[in-house]
CSV table of C-alpha atoms in Angstrom, one decimal:
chain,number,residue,atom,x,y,z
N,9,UNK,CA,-11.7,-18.0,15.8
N,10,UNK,CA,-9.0,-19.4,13.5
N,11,UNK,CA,-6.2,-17.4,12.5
N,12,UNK,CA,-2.9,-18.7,11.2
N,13,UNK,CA,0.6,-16.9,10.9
N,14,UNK,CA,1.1,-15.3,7.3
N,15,UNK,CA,4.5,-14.6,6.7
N,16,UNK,CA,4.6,-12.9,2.9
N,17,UNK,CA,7.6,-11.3,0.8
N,18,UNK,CA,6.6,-8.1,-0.9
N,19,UNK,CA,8.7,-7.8,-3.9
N,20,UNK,CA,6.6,-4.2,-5.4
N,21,UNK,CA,7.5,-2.2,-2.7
N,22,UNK,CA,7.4,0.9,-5.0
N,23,UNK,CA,3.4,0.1,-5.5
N,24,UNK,CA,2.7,2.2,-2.6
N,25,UNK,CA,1.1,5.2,-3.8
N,26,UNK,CA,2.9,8.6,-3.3
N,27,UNK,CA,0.6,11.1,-1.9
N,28,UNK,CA,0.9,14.0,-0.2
N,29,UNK,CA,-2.0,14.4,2.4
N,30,UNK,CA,-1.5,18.4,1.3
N,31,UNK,CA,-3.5,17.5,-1.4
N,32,UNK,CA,-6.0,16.7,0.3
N,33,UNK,CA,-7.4,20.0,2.1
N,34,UNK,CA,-9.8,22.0,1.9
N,35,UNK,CA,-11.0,25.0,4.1
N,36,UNK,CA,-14.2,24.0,6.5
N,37,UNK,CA,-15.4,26.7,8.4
N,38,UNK,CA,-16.4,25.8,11.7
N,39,UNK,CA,-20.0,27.4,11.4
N,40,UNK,CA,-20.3,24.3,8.5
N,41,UNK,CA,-20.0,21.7,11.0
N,42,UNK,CA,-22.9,20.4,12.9
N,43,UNK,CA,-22.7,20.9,16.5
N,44,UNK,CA,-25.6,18.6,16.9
N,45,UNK,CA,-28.3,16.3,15.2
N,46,UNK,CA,-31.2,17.7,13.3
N,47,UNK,CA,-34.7,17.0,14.8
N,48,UNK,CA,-35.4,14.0,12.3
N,49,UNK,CA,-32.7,11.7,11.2
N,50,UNK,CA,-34.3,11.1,7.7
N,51,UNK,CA,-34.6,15.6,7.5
N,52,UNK,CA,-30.7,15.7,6.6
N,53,UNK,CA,-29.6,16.6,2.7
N,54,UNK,CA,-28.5,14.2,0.5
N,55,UNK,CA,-26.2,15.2,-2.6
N,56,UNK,CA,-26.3,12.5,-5.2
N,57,UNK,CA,-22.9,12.1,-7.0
N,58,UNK,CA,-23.4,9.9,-10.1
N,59,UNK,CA,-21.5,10.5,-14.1
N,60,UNK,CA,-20.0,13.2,-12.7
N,61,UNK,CA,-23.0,15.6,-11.4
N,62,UNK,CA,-23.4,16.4,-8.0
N,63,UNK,CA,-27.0,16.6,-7.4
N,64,UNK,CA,-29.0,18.0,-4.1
N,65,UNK,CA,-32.2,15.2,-2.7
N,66,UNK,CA,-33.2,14.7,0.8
N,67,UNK,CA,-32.1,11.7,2.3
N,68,UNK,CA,-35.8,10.5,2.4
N,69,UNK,CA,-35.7,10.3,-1.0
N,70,UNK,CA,-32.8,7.7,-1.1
N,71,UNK,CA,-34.5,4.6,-2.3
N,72,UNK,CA,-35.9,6.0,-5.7
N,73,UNK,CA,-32.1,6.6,-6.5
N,74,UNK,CA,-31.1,2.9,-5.2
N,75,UNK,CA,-31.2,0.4,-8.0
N,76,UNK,CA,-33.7,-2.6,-7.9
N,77,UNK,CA,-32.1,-5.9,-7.3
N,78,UNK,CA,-29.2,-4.0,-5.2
N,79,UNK,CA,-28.0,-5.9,-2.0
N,80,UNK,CA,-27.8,-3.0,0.6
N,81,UNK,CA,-24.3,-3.3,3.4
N,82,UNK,CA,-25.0,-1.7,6.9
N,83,UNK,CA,-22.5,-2.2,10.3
N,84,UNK,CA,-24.3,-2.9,12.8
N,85,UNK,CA,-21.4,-2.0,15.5
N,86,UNK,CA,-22.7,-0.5,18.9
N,87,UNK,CA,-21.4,2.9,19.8
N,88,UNK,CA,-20.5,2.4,24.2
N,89,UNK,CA,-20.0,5.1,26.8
N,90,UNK,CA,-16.4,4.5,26.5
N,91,UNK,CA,-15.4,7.8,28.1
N,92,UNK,CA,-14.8,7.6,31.8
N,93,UNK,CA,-13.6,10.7,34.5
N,94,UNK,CA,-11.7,9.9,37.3
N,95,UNK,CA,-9.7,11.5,39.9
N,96,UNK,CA,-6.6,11.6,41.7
N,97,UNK,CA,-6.4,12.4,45.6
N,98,UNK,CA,-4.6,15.9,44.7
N,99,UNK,CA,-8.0,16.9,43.0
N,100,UNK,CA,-6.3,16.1,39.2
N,101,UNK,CA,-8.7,15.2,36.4
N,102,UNK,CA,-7.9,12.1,34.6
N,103,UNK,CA,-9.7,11.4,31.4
N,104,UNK,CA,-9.6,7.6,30.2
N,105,UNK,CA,-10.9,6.8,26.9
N,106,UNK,CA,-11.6,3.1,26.3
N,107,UNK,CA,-10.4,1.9,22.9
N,108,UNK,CA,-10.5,-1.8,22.9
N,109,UNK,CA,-9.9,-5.0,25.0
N,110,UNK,CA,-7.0,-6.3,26.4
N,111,UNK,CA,-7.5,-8.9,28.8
N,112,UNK,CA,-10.1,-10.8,28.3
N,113,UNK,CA,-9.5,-9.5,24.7
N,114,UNK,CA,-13.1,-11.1,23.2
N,115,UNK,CA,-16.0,-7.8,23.3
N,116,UNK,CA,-18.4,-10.2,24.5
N,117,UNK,CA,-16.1,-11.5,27.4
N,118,UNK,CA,-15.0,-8.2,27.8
N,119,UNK,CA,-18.2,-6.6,28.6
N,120,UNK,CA,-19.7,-9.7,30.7
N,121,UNK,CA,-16.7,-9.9,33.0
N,122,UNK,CA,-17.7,-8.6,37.0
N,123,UNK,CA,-14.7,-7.5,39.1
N,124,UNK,CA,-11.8,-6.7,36.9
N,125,UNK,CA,-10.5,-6.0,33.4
N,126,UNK,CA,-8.1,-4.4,31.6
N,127,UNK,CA,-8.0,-2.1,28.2
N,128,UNK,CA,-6.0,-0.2,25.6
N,129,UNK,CA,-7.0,3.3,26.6
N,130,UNK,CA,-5.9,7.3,25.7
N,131,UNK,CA,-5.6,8.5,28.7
N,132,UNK,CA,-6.0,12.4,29.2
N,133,UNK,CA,-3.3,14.7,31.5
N,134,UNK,CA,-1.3,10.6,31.8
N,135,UNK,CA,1.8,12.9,32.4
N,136,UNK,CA,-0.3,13.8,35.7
N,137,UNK,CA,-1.1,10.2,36.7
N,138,UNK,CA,2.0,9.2,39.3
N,139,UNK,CA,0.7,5.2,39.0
N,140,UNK,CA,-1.5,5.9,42.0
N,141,UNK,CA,-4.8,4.0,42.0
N,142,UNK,CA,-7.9,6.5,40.7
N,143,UNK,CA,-11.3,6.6,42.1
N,144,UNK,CA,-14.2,7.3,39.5
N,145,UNK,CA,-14.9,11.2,39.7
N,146,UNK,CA,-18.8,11.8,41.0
N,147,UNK,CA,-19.2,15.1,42.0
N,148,UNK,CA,-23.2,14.6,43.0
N,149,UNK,CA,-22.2,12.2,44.9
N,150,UNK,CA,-24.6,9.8,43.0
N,151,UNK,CA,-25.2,6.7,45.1
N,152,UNK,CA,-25.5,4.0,42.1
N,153,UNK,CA,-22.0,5.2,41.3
N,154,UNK,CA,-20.4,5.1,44.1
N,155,UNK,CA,-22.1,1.5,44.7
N,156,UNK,CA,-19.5,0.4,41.7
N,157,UNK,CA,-16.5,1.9,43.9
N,158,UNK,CA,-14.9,1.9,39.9
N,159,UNK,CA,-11.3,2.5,40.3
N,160,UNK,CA,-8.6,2.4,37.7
N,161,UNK,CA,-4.6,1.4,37.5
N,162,UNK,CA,-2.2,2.2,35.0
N,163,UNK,CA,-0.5,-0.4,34.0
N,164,UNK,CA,2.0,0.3,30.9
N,165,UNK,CA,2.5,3.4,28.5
N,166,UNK,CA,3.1,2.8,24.9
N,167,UNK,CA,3.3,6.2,23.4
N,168,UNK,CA,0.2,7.7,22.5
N,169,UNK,CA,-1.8,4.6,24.6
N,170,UNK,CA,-1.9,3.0,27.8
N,171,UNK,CA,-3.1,0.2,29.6
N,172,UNK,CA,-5.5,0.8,32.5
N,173,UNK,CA,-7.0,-1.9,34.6
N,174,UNK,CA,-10.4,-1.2,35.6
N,175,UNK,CA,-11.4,-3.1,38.8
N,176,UNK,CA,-15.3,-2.2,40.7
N,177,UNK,CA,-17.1,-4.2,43.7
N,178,UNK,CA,-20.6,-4.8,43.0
N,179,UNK,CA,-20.7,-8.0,40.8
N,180,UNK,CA,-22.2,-5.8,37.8
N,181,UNK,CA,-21.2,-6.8,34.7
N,182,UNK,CA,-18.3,-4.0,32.9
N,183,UNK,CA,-21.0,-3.3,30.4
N,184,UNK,CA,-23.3,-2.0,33.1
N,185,UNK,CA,-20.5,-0.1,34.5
N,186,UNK,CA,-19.5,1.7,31.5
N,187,UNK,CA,-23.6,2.3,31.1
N,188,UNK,CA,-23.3,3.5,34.5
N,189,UNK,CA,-20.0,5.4,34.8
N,190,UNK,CA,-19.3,6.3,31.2
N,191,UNK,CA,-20.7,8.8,28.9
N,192,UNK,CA,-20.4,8.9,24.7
N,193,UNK,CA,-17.7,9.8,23.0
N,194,UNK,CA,-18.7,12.0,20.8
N,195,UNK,CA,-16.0,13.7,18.1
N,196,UNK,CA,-13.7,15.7,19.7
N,197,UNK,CA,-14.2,18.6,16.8
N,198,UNK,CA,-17.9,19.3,18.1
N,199,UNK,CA,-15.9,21.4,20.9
N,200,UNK,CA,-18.5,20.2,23.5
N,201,UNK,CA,-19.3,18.1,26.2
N,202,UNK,CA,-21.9,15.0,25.7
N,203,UNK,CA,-25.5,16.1,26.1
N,204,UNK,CA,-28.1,14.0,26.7
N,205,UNK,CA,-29.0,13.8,22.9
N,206,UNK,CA,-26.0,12.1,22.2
N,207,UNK,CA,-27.2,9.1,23.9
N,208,UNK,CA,-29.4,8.5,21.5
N,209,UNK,CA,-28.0,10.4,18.2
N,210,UNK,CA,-24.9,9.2,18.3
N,211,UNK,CA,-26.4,5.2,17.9
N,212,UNK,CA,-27.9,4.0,14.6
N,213,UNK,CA,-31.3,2.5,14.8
N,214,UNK,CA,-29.9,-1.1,14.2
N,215,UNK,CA,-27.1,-0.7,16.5
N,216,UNK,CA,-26.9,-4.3,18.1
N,217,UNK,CA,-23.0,-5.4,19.1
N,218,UNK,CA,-21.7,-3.1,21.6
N,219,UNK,CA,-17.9,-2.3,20.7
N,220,UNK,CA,-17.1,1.0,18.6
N,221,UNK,CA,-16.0,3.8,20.4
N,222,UNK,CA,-17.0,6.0,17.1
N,223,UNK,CA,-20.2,5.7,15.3
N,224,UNK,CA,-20.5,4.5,12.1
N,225,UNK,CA,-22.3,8.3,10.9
N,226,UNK,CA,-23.1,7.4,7.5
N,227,UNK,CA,-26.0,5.2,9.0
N,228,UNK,CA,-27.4,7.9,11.6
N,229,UNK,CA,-29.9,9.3,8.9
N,230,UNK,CA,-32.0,6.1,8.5
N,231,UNK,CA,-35.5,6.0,9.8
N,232,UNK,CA,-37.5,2.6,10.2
N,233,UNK,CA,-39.6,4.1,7.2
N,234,UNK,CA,-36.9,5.1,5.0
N,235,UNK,CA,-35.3,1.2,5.3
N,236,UNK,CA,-38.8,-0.2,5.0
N,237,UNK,CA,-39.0,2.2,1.5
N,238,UNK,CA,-35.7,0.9,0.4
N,239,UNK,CA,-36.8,-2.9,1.4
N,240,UNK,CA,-39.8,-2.2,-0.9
N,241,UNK,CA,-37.8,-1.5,-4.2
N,242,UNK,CA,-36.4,-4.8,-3.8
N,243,UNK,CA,-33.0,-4.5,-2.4
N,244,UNK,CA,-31.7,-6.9,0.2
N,245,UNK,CA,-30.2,-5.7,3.0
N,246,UNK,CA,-27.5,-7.5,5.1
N,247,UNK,CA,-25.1,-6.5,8.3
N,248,UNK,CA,-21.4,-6.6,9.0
N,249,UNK,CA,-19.8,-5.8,12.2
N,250,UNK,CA,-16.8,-3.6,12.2
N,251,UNK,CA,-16.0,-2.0,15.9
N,252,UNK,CA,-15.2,1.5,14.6
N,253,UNK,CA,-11.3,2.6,16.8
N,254,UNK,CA,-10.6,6.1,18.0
N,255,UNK,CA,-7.8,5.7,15.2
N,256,UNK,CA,-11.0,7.5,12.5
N,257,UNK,CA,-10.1,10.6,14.9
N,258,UNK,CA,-7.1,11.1,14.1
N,259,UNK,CA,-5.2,13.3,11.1
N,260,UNK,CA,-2.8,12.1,8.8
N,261,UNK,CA,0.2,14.2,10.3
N,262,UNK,CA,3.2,13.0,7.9
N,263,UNK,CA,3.6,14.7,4.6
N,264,UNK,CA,3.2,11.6,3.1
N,265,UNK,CA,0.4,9.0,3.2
N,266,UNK,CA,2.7,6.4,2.8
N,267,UNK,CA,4.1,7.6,6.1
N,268,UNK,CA,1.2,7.0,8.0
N,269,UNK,CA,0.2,4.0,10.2
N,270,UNK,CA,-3.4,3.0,9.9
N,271,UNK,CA,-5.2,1.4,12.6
N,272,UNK,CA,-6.4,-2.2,13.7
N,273,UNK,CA,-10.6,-2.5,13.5
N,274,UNK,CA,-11.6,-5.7,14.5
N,275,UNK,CA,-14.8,-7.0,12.2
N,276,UNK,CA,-16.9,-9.6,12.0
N,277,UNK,CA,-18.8,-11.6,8.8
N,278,UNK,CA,-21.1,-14.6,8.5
N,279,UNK,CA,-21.0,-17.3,6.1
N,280,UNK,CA,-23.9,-16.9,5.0
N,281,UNK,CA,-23.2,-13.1,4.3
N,282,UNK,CA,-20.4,-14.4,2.4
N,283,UNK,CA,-22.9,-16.9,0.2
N,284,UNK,CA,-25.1,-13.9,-0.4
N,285,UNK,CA,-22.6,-11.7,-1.9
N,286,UNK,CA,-21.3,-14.8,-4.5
N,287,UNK,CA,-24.9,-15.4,-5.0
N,288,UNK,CA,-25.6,-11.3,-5.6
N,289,UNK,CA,-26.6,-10.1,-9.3
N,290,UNK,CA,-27.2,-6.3,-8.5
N,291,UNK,CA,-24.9,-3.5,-7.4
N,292,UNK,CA,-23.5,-3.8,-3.8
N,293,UNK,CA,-24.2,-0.6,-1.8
N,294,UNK,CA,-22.1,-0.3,1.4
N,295,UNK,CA,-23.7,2.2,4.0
N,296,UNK,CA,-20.3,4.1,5.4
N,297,UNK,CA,-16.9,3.9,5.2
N,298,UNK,CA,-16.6,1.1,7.8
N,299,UNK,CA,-18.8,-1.2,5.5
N,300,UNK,CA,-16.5,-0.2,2.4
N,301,UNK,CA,-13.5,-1.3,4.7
N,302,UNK,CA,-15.1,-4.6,6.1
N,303,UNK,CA,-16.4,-5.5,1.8
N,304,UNK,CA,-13.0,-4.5,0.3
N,305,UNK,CA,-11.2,-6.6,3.3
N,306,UNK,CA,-12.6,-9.6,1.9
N,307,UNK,CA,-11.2,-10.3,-1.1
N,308,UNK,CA,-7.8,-10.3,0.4
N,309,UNK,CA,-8.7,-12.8,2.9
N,310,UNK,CA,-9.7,-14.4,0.5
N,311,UNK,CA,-6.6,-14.5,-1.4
N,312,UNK,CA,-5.0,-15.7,1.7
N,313,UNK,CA,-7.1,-18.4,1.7
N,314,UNK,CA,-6.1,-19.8,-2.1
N,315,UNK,CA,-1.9,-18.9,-1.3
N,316,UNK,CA,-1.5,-19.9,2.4
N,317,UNK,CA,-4.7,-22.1,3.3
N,318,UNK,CA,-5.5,-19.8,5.9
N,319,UNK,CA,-7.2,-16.5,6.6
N,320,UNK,CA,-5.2,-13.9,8.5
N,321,UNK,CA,-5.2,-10.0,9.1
N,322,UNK,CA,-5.3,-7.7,6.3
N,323,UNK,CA,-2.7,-5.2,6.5
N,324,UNK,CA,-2.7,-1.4,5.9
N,325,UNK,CA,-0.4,-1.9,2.6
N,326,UNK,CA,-1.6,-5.1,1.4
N,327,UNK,CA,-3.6,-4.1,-1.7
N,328,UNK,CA,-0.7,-2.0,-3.4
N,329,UNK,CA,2.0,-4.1,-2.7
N,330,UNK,CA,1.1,-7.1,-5.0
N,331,UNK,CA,-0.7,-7.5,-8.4
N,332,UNK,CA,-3.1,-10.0,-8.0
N,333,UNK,CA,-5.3,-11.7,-10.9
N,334,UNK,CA,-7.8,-13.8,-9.1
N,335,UNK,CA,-11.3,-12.8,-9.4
N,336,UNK,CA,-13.5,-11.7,-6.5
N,337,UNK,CA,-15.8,-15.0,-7.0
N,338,UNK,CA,-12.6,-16.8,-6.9
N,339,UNK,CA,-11.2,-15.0,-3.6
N,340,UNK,CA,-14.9,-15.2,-2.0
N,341,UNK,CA,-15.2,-18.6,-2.8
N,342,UNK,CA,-12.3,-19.9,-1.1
N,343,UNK,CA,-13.1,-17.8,1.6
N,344,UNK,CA,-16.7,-19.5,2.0
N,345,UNK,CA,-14.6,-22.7,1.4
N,346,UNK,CA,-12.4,-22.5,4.1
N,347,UNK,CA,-15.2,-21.5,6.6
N,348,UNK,CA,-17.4,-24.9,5.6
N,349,UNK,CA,-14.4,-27.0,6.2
N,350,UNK,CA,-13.8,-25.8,9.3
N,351,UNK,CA,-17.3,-25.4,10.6
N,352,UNK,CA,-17.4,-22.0,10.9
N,353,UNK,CA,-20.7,-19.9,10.6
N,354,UNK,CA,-18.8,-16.6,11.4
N,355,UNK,CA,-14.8,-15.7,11.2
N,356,UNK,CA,-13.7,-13.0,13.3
N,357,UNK,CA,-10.9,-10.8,12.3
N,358,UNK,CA,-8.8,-7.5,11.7
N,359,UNK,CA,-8.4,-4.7,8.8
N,360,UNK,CA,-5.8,-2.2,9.4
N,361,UNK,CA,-6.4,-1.3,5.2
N,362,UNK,CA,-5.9,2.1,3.3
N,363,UNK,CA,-8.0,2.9,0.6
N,364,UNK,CA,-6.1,5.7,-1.4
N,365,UNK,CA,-6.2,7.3,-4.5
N,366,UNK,CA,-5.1,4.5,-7.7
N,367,UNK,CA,-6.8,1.8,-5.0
N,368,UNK,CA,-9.0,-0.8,-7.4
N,369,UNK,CA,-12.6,-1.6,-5.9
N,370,UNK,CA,-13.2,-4.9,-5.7
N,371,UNK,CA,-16.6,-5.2,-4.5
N,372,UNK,CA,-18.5,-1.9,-3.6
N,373,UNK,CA,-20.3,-0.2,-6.7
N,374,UNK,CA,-22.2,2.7,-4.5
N,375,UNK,CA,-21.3,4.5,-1.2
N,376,UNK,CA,-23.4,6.2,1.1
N,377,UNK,CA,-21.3,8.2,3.4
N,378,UNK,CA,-21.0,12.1,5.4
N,379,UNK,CA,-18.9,14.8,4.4
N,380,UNK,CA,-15.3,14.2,6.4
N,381,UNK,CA,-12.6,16.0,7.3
N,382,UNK,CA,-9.7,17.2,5.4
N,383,UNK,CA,-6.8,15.4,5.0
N,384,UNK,CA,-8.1,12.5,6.4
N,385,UNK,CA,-8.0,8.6,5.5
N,386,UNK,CA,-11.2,9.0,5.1
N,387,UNK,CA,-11.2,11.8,2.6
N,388,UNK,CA,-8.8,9.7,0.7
N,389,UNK,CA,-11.0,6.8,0.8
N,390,UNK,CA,-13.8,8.9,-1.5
N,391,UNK,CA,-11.0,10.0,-3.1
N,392,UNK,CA,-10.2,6.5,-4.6
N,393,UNK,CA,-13.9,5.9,-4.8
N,394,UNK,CA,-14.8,8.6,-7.5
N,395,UNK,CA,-11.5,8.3,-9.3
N,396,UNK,CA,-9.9,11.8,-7.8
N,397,UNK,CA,-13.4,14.1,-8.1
N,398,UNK,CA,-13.8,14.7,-4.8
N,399,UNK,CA,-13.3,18.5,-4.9
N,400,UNK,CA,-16.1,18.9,-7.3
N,401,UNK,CA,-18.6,17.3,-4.4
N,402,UNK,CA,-17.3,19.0,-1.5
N,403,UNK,CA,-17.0,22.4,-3.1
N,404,UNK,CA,-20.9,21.9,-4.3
N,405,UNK,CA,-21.5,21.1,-1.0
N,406,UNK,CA,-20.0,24.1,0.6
N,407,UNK,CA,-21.7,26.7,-1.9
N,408,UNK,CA,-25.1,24.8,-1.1
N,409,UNK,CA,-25.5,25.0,3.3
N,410,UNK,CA,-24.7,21.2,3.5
N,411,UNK,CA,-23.6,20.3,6.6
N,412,UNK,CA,-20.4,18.6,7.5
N,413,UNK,CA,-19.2,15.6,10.3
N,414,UNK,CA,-20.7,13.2,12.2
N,415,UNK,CA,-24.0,15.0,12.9
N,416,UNK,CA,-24.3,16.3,9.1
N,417,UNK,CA,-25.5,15.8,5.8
N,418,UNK,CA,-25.7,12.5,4.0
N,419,UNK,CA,-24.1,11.6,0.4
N,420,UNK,CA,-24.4,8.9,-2.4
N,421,UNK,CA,-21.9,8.3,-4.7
N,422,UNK,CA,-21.6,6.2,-7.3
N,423,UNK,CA,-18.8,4.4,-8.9
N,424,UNK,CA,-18.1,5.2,-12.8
């Protein structure tokens, strides 16, 4: 991994957008969001935004409304059992909820290591925790569990996160503990513990780098025949990795957006990825926010490629903050250029962007996404995609039964 220390003077500080998140509301009743998967991934609705007419399909029918020629954008993150229970000798529940690596801080390190490690966690009741060493809590007494002997330290507070060492006694690697141990953390707003559906809902079919603590949702209605129906209309399709943080939980509570601290995702893209999208002719369709996040990230890199000869971070306010007239071949091109010099077939790094309302696309044309919650980045993000229309799709699809969140309906919107 290369990353290099970008130290940049923003002189268009007033370029941050003023918005208030109040603006961004809407009332969901809770009866409109689903508690749990449909039978069928591919059964879910599918409204179809495009010139400004919301439209009702099912998602099957996605590829006839795909363009031919299109190059198709999927993360391929993998959703873990990040949610652990534990105990303290008074009989005191303690919830630990694994957000992301610490020491070793690589995912693949991370979940390869055998007797001890240490993550960024939330940690449930923490007030309760008195720094006393917790044992895993197994109420059945389950044999292979106790065989791991998983215990857990807390090592520092900061605020809303802590970090916990985890530290077990079998030689397994942490990935089979958390397989073990852990269950899926589902969205706190389905009100309900995991089932054992979740193990297998809550994962997209071409899951493959274990990581997110959230799934990427927009990609849980795809079926092997709906991608191999898509595939046949002639659109590519390609992956990006983008581990998804418990940070797409969580409400914008300031007044202000401006106010509001996005979080770090790490992500992941391939040189050759990056070839293909210079090399594209059609429309780009990113499947989920995430995708949108990973695509738009890009082109800034890239622009920190041409100005400081090195790729860095993108950070939350970079895209407002500076006018910038270089072209997305231009950006994506020095990225690419950077990569070959340095031998690099992949570049690992972080996003922490906002994409708000007055935000300028630089690479997605078409968005496949849920229906999210209000006043949430994430509303704001389809905000900015169909230039401030969002009420008129999510009040079409409240009067029409769609189903919101995680385990609901399915939407595609395209850019004017």
């Amino acid at each position: 991994m290369y990353f290099c220390t970008l130290l940049h003077k923003y002189e268009n500080l007033d370029m941050i957008p003023d918005i208030r998140i109040e603006d961004f509301n809407y009332v969901l009743p809770d009866d409109r969001i689903a508690k749990y998967p449909l039978q069928q991934r591919d059964e879910s609705k599918m409204l179809c935004y495009k010139n400004g007419v919301p439209v009702e399909y099912s998602f099957k029918d996605i590829s006839g409304l795909l363009p031919e020629g299109s190059l198709m954008v999927f993360n391929d993150t993998k959703v873990v059992p990040a949610r652990l229970h534990f105990q303290r000798t008074s009989g005191a529940h303690i919830e630990i909820f694994c957000l992301e690596p610490v020491t070793p801080e690589e995912y693949v390190t991370m979940f390869s290591v055998t007797d001890c490690c240490r993550w960024k966690c939330i940690v449930g009741n923490v007030k309760r925790w008195k720094n006393d060493t917790l044992n895993l809590y197994n109420p059945s007494s389950d044999p292979v569990i106790s065989d791991m002997g998983l215990k857990a330290d807390l090592i520092e507070r900061n605020g809303e996160t802590s970090i916990v060492e985890f530290t077990w006694k079998n030689g397994a690697p942490f990935s089979k503990v958390l397989e073990i141990c852990g269950s899926v953390p589902i969205p706190p707003y389905l009100n309900r513990d995991t089932e054992e559906i979740d193990i297998e809902r809550y994962q997209t079919l071409y899951a493959r780098f274990r990581g997110s603590v959230a799934a990427p949702t927009a990609g849980l209605h795809f079926t092997e025949s709906v991608l191999d129906s898509i595939r046949a209309r002639n659109i590519d399709t390609e992956t990006v990795c983008l581990h998804v943080g418990a940070g797409t939980f969580l409400p914008v509570k300031s007044s202000l957006v401006s106010e509001h601290t996005m979080h770090r995702e790490p992500f992941v893209v391939t040189l050759s990825f990056i070839e293909k999208l210079l090399s594209r002719q059609g429309k780009l369709i990113a499947v989920g926010t995430t995708s949108v996040r990973t695509l738009e990230s890009l082109y800034y890199i890239g622009i920190k490629c041409i100005e400081n000869g090195c790729p860095s971070d993108v950070g939350q306010w970079e895209p407002y903050k500076n006018e910038y007239s270089y072209t997305t071949e231009e950006s994506l091109s020095a990225l690419a250029g950077y990569m070959r010099d340095k031998g690099m077939s992949e570049i690992q790094l972080g996003t922490s962007i906002i994409i708000v309302p007055g935000y300028q696309f630089k690479l997605v044309d078409i968005l496949v996404t849920n229906f999210h919650q209000p006043q949430s980045t994430l509303l704001l993000l389809i905000s900015a995609f169909v230039k401030g229309n969002w009420k008129v799709i999510y009040d079409y699809a409240l009067k029409n039964s769609f189903r919101f969140l995680s385990y609901g309906d399915s939407s595609i919107l395209f850019r004017d």
